[in-house]
Backbone as a ProteinNet text record, in pm:
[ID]
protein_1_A
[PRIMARY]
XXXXXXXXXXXXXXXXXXXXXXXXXXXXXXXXXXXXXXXXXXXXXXXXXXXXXXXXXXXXXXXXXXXXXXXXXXXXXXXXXXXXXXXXXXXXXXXXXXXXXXXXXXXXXXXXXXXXXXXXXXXXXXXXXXXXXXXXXXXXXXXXXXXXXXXXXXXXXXXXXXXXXXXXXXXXXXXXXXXXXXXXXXXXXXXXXXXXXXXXXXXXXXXXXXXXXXXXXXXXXXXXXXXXXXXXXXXXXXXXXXXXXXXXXX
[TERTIARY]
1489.1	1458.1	1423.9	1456.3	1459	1324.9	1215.2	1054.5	1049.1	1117.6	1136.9	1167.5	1222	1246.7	1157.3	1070.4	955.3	859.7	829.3	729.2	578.1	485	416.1	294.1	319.8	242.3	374.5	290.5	369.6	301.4	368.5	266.9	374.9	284.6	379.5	307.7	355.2	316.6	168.5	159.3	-31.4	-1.3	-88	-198.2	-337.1	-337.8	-522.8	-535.2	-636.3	-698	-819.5	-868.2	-936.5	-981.4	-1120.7	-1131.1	-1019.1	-986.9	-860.1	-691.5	-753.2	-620.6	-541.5	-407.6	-395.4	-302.4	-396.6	-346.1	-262.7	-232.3	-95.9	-60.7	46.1	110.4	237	190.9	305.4	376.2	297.8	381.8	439	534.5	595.6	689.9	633.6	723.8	667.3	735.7	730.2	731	622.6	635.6	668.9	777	858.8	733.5	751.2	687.8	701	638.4	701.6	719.6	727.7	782.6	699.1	723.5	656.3	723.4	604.6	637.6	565.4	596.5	485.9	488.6	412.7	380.8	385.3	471.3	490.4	441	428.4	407.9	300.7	312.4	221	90.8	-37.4	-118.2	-147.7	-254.2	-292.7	-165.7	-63.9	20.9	-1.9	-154.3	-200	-185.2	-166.7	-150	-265.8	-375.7	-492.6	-587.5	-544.9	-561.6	-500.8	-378.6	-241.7	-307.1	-359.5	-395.4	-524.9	-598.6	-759.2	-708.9	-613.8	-588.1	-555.6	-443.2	-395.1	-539.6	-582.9	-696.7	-870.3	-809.5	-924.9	-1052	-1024.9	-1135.3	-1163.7	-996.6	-1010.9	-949.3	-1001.5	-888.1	-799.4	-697.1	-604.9	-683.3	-639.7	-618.7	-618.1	-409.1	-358.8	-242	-201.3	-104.3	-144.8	-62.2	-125.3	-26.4	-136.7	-128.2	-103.3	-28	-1.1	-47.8	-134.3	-79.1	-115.6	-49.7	-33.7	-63.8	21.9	55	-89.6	-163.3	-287.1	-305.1	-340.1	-342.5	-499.4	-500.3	-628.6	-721.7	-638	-726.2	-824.6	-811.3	-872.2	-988.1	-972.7	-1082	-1201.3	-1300.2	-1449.4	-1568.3	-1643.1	-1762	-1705.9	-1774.6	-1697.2	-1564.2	-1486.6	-1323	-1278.7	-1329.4	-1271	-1286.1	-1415.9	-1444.2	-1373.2	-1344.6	-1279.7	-1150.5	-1073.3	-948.8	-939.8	-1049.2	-1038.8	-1026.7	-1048.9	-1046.8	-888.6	-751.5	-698.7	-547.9	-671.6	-652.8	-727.2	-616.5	-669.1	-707	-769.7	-751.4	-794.4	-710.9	-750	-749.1	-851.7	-894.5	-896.2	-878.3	-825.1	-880.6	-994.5	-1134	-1182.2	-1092.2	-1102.6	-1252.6	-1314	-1503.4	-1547	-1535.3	-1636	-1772.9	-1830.8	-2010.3	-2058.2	-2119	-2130.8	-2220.9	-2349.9	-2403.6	-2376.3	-2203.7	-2205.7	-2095.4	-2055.5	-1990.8	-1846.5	-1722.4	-1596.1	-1610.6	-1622.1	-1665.9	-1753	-1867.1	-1939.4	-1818.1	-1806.8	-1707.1	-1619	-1558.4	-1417.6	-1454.9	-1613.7	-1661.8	-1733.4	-1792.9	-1830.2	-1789	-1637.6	-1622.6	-1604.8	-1536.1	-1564.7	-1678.2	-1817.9	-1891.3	-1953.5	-1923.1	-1935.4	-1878	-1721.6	-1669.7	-1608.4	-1604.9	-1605.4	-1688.8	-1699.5	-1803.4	-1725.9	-1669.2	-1644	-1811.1	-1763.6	-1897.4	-1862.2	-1989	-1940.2	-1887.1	-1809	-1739.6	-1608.7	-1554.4	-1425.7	-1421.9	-1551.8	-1562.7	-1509.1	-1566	-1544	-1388.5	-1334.6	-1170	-1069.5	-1120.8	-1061.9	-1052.5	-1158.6	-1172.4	-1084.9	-1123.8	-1047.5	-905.4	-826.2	-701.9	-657.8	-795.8	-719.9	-734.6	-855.9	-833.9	-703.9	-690.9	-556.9	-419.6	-407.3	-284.1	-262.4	-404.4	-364.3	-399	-361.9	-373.1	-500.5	-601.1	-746.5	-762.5	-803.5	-893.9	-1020	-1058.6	-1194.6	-1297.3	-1255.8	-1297	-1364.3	-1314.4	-1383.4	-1467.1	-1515.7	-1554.2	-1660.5	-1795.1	-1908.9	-1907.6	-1856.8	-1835.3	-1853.4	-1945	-1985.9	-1898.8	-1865.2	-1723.3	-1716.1	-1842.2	-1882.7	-1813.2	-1800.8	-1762.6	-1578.3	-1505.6	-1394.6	-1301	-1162.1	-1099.7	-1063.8	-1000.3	-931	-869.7	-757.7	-684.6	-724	-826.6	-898.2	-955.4	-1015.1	-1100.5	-980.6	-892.8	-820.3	-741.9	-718	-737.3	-812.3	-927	-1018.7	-1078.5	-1035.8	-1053.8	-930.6	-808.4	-683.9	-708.5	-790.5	-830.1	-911.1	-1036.5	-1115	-1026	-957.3	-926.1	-802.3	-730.6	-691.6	-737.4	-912.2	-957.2	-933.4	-916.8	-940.7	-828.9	-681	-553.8	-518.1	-492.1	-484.4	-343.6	-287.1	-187.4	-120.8	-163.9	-158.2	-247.8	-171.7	-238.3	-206.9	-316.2	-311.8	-435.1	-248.6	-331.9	-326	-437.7	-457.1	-443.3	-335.5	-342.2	-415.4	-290	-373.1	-370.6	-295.4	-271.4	-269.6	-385	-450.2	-513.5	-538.5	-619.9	-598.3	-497.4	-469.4	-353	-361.7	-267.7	-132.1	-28.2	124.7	152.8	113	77.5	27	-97.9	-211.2	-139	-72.2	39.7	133.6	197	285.8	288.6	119.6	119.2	72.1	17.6	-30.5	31.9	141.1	308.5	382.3	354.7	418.5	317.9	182.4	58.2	115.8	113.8	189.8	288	388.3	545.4	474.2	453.2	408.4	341.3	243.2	132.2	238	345.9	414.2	509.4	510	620.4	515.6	447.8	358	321.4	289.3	270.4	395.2	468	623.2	649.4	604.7	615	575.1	400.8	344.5	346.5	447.5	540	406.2	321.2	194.6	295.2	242.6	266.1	167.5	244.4	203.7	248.2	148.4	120.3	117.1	142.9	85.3	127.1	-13.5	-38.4	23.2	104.6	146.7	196.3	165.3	168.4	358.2	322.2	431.8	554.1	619.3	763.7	886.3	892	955.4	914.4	784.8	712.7	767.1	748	766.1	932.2	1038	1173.1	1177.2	1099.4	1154.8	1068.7	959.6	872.6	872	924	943.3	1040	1038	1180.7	1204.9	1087	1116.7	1006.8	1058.7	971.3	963.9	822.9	784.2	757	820.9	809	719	618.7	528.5	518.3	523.4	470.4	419.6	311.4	284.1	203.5	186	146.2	194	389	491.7	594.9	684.9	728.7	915.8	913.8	1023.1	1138.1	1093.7	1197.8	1142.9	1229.7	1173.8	1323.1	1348.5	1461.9	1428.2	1524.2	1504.7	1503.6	1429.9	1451	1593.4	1649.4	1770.3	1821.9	1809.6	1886.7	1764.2	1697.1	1553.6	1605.3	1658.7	1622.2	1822.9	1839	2000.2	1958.1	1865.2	1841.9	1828.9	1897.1	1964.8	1835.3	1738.3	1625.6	1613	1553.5	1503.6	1388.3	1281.7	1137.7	1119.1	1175.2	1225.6	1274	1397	1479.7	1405.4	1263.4	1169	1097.9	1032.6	976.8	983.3	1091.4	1205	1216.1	1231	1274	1180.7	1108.7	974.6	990.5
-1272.7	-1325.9	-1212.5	-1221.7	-1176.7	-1129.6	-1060.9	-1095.2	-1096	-1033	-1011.6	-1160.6	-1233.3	-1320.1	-1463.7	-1414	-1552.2	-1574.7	-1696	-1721.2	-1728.9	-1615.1	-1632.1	-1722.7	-1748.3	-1848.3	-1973.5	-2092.9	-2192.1	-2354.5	-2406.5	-2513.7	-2605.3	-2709.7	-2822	-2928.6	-3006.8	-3078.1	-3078.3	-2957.2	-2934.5	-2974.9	-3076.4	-3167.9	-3130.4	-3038.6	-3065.3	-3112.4	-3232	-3295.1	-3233.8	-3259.6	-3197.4	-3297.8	-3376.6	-3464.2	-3531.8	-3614.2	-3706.2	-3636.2	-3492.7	-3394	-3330.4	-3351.9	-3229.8	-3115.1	-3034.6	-2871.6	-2837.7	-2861.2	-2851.8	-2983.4	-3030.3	-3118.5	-3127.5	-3162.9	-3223.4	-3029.3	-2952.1	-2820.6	-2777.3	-2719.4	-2666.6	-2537.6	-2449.9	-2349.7	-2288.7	-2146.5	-2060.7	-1903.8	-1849.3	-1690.9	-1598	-1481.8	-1457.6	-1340.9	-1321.3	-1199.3	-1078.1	-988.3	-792.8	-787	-955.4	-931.4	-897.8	-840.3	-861.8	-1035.1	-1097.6	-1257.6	-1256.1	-1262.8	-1287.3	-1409.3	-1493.2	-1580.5	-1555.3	-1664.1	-1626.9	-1732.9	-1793.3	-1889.2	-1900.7	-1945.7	-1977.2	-2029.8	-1962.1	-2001.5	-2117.5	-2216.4	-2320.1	-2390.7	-2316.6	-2333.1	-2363.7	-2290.1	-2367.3	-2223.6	-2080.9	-2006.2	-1983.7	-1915.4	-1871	-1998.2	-2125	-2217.4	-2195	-2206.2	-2137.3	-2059.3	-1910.8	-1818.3	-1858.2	-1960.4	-2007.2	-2080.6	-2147.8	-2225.3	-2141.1	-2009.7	-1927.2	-1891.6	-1849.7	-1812.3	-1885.4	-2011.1	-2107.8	-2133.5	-2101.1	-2093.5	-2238.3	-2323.3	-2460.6	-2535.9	-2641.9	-2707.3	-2837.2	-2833.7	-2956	-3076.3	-3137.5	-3288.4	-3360.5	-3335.8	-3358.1	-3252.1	-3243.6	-3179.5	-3009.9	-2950.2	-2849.2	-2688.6	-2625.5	-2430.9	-2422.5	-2375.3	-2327.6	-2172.1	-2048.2	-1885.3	-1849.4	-1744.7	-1694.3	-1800.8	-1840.5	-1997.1	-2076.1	-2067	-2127.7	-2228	-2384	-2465.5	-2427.1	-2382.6	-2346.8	-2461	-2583.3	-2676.5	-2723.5	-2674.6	-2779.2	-2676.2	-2510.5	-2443.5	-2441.2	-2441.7	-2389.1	-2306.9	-2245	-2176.3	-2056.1	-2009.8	-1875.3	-1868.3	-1956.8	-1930.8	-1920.9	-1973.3	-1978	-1810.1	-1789.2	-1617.9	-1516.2	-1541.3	-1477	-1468.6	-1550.4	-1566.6	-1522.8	-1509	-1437.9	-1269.9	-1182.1	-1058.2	-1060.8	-1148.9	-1086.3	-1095.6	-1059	-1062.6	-930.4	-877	-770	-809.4	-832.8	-878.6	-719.7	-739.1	-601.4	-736.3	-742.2	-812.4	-756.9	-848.3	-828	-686.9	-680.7	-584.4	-485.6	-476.7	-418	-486.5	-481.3	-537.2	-452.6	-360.6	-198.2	-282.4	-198.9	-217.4	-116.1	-139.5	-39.7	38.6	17.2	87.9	225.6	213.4	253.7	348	502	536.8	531.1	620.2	588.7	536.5	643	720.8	528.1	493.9	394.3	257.8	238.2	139.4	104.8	204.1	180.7	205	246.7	248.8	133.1	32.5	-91.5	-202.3	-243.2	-344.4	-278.6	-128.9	-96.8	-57.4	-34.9	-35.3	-198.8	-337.2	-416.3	-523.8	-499.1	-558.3	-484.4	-360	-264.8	-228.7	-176	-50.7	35.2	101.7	266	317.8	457.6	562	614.5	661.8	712.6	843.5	911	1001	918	817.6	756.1	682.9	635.3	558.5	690.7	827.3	931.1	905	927	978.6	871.6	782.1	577	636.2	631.6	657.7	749.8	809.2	1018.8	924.5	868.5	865	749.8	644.4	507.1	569.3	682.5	721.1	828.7	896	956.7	936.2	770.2	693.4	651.5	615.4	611.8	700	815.8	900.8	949.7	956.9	995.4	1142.2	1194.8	1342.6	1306.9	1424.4	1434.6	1486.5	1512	1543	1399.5	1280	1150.8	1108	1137.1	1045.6	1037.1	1083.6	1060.2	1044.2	990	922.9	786	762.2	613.3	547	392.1	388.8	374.3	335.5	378.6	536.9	628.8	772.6	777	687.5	674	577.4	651.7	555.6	480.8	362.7	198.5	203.3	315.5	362.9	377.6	449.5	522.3	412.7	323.3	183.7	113.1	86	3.9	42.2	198	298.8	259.3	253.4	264.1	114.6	6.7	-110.2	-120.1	-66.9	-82.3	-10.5	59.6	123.8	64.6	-8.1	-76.5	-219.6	-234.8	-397.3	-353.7	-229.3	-215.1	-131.2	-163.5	-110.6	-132.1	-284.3	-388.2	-371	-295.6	-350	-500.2	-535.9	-683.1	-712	-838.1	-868.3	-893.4	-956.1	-993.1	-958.4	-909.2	-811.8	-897.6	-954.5	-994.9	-937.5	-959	-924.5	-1042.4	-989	-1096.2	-1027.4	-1072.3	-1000.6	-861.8	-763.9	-625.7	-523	-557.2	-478.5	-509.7	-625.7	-715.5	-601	-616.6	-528.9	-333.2	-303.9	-153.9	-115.3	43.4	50	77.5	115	93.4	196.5	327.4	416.9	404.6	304.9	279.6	162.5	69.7	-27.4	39.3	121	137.5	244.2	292.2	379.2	285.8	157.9	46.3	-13.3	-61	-145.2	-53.2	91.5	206	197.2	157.7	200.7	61.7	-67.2	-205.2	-158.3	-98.7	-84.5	0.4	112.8	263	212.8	74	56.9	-32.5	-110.3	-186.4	-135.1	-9.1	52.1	116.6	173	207.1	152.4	22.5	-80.5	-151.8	-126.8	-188.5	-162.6	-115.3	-74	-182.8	-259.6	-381.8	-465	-471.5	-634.7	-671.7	-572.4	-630.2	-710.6	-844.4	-898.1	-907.1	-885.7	-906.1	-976.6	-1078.7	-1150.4	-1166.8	-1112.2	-1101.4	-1228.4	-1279.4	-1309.6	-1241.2	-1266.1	-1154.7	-1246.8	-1164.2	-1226.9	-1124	-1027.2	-915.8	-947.4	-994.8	-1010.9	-862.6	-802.7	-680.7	-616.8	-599.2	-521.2	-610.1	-716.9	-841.5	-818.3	-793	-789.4	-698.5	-590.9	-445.6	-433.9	-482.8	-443.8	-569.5	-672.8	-788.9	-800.2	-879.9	-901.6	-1032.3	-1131.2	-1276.9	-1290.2	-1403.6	-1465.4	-1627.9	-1635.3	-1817.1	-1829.1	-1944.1	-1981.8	-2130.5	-2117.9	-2227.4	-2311.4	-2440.5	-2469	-2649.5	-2690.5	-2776.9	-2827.8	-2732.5	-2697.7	-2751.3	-2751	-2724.3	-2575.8	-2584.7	-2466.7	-2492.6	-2441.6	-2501.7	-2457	-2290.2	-2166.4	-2055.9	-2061.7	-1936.3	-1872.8	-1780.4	-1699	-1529.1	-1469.7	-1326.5	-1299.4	-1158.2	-1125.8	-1055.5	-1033.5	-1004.1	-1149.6	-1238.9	-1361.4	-1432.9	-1433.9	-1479.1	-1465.8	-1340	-1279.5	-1352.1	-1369.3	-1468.8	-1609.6	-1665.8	-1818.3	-1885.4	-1984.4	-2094.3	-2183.8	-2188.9	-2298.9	-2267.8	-2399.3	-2365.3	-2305.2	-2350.4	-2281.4	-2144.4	-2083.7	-1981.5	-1884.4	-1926.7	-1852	-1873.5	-1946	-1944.9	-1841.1	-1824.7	-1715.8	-1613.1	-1531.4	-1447.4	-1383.7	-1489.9	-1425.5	-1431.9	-1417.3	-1390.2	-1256.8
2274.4	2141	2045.5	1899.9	1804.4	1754.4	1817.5	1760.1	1607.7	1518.7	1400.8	1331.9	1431.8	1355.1	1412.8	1487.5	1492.5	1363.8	1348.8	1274.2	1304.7	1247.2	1272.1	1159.6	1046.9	990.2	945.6	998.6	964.9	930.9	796.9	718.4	775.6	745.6	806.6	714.4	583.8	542.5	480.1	444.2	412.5	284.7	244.7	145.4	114.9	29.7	-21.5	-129.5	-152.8	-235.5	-275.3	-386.1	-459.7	-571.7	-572.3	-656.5	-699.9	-605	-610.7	-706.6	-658.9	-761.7	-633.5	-639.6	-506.7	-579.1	-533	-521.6	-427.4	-310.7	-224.5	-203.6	-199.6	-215	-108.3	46.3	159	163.9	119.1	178	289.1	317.4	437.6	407.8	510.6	468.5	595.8	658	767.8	703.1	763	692	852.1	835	940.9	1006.3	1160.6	1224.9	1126.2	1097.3	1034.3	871.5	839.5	681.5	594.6	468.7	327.5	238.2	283	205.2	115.8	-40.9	-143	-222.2	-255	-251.7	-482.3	-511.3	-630.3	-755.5	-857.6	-888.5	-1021.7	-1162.4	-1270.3	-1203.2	-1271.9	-1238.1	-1257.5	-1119	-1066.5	-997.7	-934	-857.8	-749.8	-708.2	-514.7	-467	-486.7	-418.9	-372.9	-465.4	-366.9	-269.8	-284.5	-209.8	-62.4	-79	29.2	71.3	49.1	124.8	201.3	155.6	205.7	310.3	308.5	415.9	549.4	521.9	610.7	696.8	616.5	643.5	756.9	744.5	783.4	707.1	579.7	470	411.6	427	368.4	502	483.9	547.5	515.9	566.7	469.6	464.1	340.5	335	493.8	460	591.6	569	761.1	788.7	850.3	914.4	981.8	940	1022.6	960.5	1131.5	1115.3	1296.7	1179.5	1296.1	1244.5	1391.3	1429.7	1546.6	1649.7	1646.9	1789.8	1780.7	1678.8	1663.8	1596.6	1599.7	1488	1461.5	1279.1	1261.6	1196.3	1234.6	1138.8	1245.9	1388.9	1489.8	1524.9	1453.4	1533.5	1452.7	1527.3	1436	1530.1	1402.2	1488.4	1527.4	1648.7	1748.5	1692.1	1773.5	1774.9	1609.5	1518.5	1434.4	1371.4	1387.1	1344.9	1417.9	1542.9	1626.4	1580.9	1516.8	1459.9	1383.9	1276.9	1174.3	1182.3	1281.5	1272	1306	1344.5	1302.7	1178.3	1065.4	945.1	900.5	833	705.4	550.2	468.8	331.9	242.1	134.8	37.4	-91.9	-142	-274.8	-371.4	-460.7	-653.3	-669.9	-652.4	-682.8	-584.7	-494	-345.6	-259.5	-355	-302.3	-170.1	-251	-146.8	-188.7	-39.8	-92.1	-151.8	-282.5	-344.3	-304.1	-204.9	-150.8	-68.7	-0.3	92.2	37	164.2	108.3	157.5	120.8	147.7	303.4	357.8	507.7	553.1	484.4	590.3	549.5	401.5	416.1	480.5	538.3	618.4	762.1	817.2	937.7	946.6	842.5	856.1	961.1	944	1042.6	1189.9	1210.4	1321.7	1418.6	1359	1414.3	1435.7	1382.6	1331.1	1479.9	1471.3	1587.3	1682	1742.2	1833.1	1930.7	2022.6	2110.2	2084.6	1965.4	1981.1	1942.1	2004.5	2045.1	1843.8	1819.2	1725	1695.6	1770.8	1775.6	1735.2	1814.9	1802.1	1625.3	1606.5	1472.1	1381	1399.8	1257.3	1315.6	1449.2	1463.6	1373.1	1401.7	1345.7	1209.7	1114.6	974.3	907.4	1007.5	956.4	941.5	1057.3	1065	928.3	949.9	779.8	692.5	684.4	496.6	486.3	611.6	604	591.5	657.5	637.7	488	411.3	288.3	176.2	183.5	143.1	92.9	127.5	72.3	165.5	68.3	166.1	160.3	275.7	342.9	184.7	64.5	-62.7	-82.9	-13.6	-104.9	-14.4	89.9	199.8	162.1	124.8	84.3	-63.4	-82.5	-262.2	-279.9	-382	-382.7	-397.2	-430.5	-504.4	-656.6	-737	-810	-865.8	-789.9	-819.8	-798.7	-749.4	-754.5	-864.9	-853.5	-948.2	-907.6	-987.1	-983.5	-829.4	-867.8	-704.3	-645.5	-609.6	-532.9	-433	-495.1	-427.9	-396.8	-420.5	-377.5	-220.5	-239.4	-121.7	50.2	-60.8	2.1	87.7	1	37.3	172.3	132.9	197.7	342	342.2	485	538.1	495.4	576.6	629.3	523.1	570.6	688.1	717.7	888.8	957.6	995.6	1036.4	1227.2	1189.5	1326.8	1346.6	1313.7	1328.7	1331.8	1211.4	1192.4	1187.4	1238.2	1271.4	1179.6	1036.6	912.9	811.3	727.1	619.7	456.4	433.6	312.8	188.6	95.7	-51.1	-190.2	-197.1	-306.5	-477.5	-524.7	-645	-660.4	-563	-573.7	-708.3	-773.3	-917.3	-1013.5	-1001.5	-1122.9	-1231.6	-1331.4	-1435.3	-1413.4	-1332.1	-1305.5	-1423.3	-1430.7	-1543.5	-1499.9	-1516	-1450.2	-1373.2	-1386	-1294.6	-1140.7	-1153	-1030.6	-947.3	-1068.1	-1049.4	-897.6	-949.3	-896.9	-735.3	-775.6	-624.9	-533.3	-564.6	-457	-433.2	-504.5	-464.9	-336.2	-367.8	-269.1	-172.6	-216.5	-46.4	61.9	-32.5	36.6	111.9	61	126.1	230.5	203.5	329.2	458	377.8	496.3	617.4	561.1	643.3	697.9	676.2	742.9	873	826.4	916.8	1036.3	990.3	1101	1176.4	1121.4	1167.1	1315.5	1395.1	1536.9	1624.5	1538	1614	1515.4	1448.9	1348.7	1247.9	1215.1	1122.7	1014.7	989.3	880.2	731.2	641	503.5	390.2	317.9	247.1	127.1	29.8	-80.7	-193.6	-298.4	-418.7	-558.9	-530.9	-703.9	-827.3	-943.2	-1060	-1121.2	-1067.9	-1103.3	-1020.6	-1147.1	-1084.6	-1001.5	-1106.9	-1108.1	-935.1	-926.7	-799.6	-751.4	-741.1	-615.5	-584.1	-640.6	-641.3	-554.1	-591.4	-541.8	-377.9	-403.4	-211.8	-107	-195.4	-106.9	41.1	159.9	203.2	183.2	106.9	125.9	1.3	-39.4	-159.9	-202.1	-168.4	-212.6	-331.5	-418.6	-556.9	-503.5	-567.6	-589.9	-718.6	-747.1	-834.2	-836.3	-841.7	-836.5	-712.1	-594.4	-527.2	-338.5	-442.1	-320.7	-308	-203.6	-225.1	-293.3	-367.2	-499.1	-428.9	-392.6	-355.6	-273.4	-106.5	-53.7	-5.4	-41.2	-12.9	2.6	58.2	73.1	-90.1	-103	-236.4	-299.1	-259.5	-354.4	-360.1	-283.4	-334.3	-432.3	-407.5	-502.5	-633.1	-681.3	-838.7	-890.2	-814.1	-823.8	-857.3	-788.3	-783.4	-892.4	-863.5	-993.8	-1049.9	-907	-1005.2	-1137.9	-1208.9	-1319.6	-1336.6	-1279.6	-1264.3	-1226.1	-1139.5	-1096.2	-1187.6	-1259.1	-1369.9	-1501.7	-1527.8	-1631.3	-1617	-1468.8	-1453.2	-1432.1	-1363.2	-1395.2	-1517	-1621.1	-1693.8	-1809.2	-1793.9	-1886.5	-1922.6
[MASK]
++++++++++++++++++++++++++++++++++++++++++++++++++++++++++++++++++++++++++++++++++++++++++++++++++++++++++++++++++++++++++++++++++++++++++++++++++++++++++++++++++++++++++++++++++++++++++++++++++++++++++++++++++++++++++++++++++++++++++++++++++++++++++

């Protein structure tokens, strides 16, 4: 079998209600083992809902989230936290602790959910802030003392700290300028290539069409809080929908 081509998150009819409103609406869709799937759609479309669900943060109405051969609507407590490490998230805002510095942020969850000695914790660190390009110049820097990039960097290393099987982002190049834009669209692509050996999958929330064309291999059009359109991306930016070719072509 094809591992590349198993699914490892898969909706099956997910419904959430919401003061008699539903925000997903009978969804179904499959996101593949290794891919970049980004999740596309006008806001109050159901996406960052979608990702809460992936997540075990919500749970449906009705209807089920299989993610890694797991139905997550049935787990709680222990198992459900346990499930959760393996997930990476890098957020809008990266959300470093501002207390802490490069160096403890990205040694946080490994001293956190590990027994490495802390010799292995500095080796771990040394190697994520190195995968994404940070020198040993930032490691004791608040984040406070870093730029937009820099934290987002920096967030992007803690969140594979655990080696997570699935790496999601949530609107990572929200409020950045087109420059910072564009080296985190490249840290996305780099980091999945990187990981491409043990099929890490990634997720992303995007508002940016253009990026989404170019780092995608698959793309969900949301709106209403079903899935309208999921196709590879070069056939994506072809697609005849209307909703689709509204947003497109903005």
């Amino acid at each position: 079998m094809d591992t590349m081509s198993e699914n490892v998150i898969s909706l099956r009819n997910v419904t959430k209600i919401f003061s008699d409103f539903p925000v997903l609406h009978e969804l179904t869709f499959d996101i593949k083992r290794g891919s970049i799937t980004t999740l596309l759609g006008f806001s109050g479309a159901g996406k960052s809902t979608l990702l809460k669900h992936i997540l075990g943060l919500l749970k449906p109405t009705s209807g089920d989230v299989i993610v890694l051969g797991q139905n997550v609507v049935a787990l709680e407590g222990t198992a459900l936290k346990e499930f959760r490490q393996n997930f990476g998230m890098l957020f809008q805002y990266a959300a470093l602790f501002d207390s802490l510095t490069t160096f403890e942020n990205v040694a946080f969850p490994i001293r956190e959910f590990t027994d490495f000695t802390e010799e292995q914790v500095e080796q771990k660190v040394s190697e994520l802030l190195t995968s994404v390009n940070l020198s040993d110049k930032t490691y004791y820097k608040l984040p406070s003392e870093l730029s937009g990039g820099m934290r987002k960097r920096v967030g992007l290393a803690r969140a594979l700290a655990l080696q997570p099987a699935i790496m999601l982002y949530d609107e990572p190049t929200t409020g950045l300028d087109p420059i910072t834009t564009k080296m985190v669209n490249e840290l996305i692509v780099q980091t999945a290539k990187n990981n491409r050996a043990r099929k890490m999958t990634s997720v992303i929330i995007s508002h940016d069409i253009k990026a989404t064309l170019q780092i995608s291999d698959y793309i969900a059009f949301l709106h209403r809080g079903r899935v309208v359109e999921y196709l590879p991306s070069a056939e994506f930016k072809k697609s005849s929908n209307p909703l689709v070719r509204e947003f497109v072509d903005l």
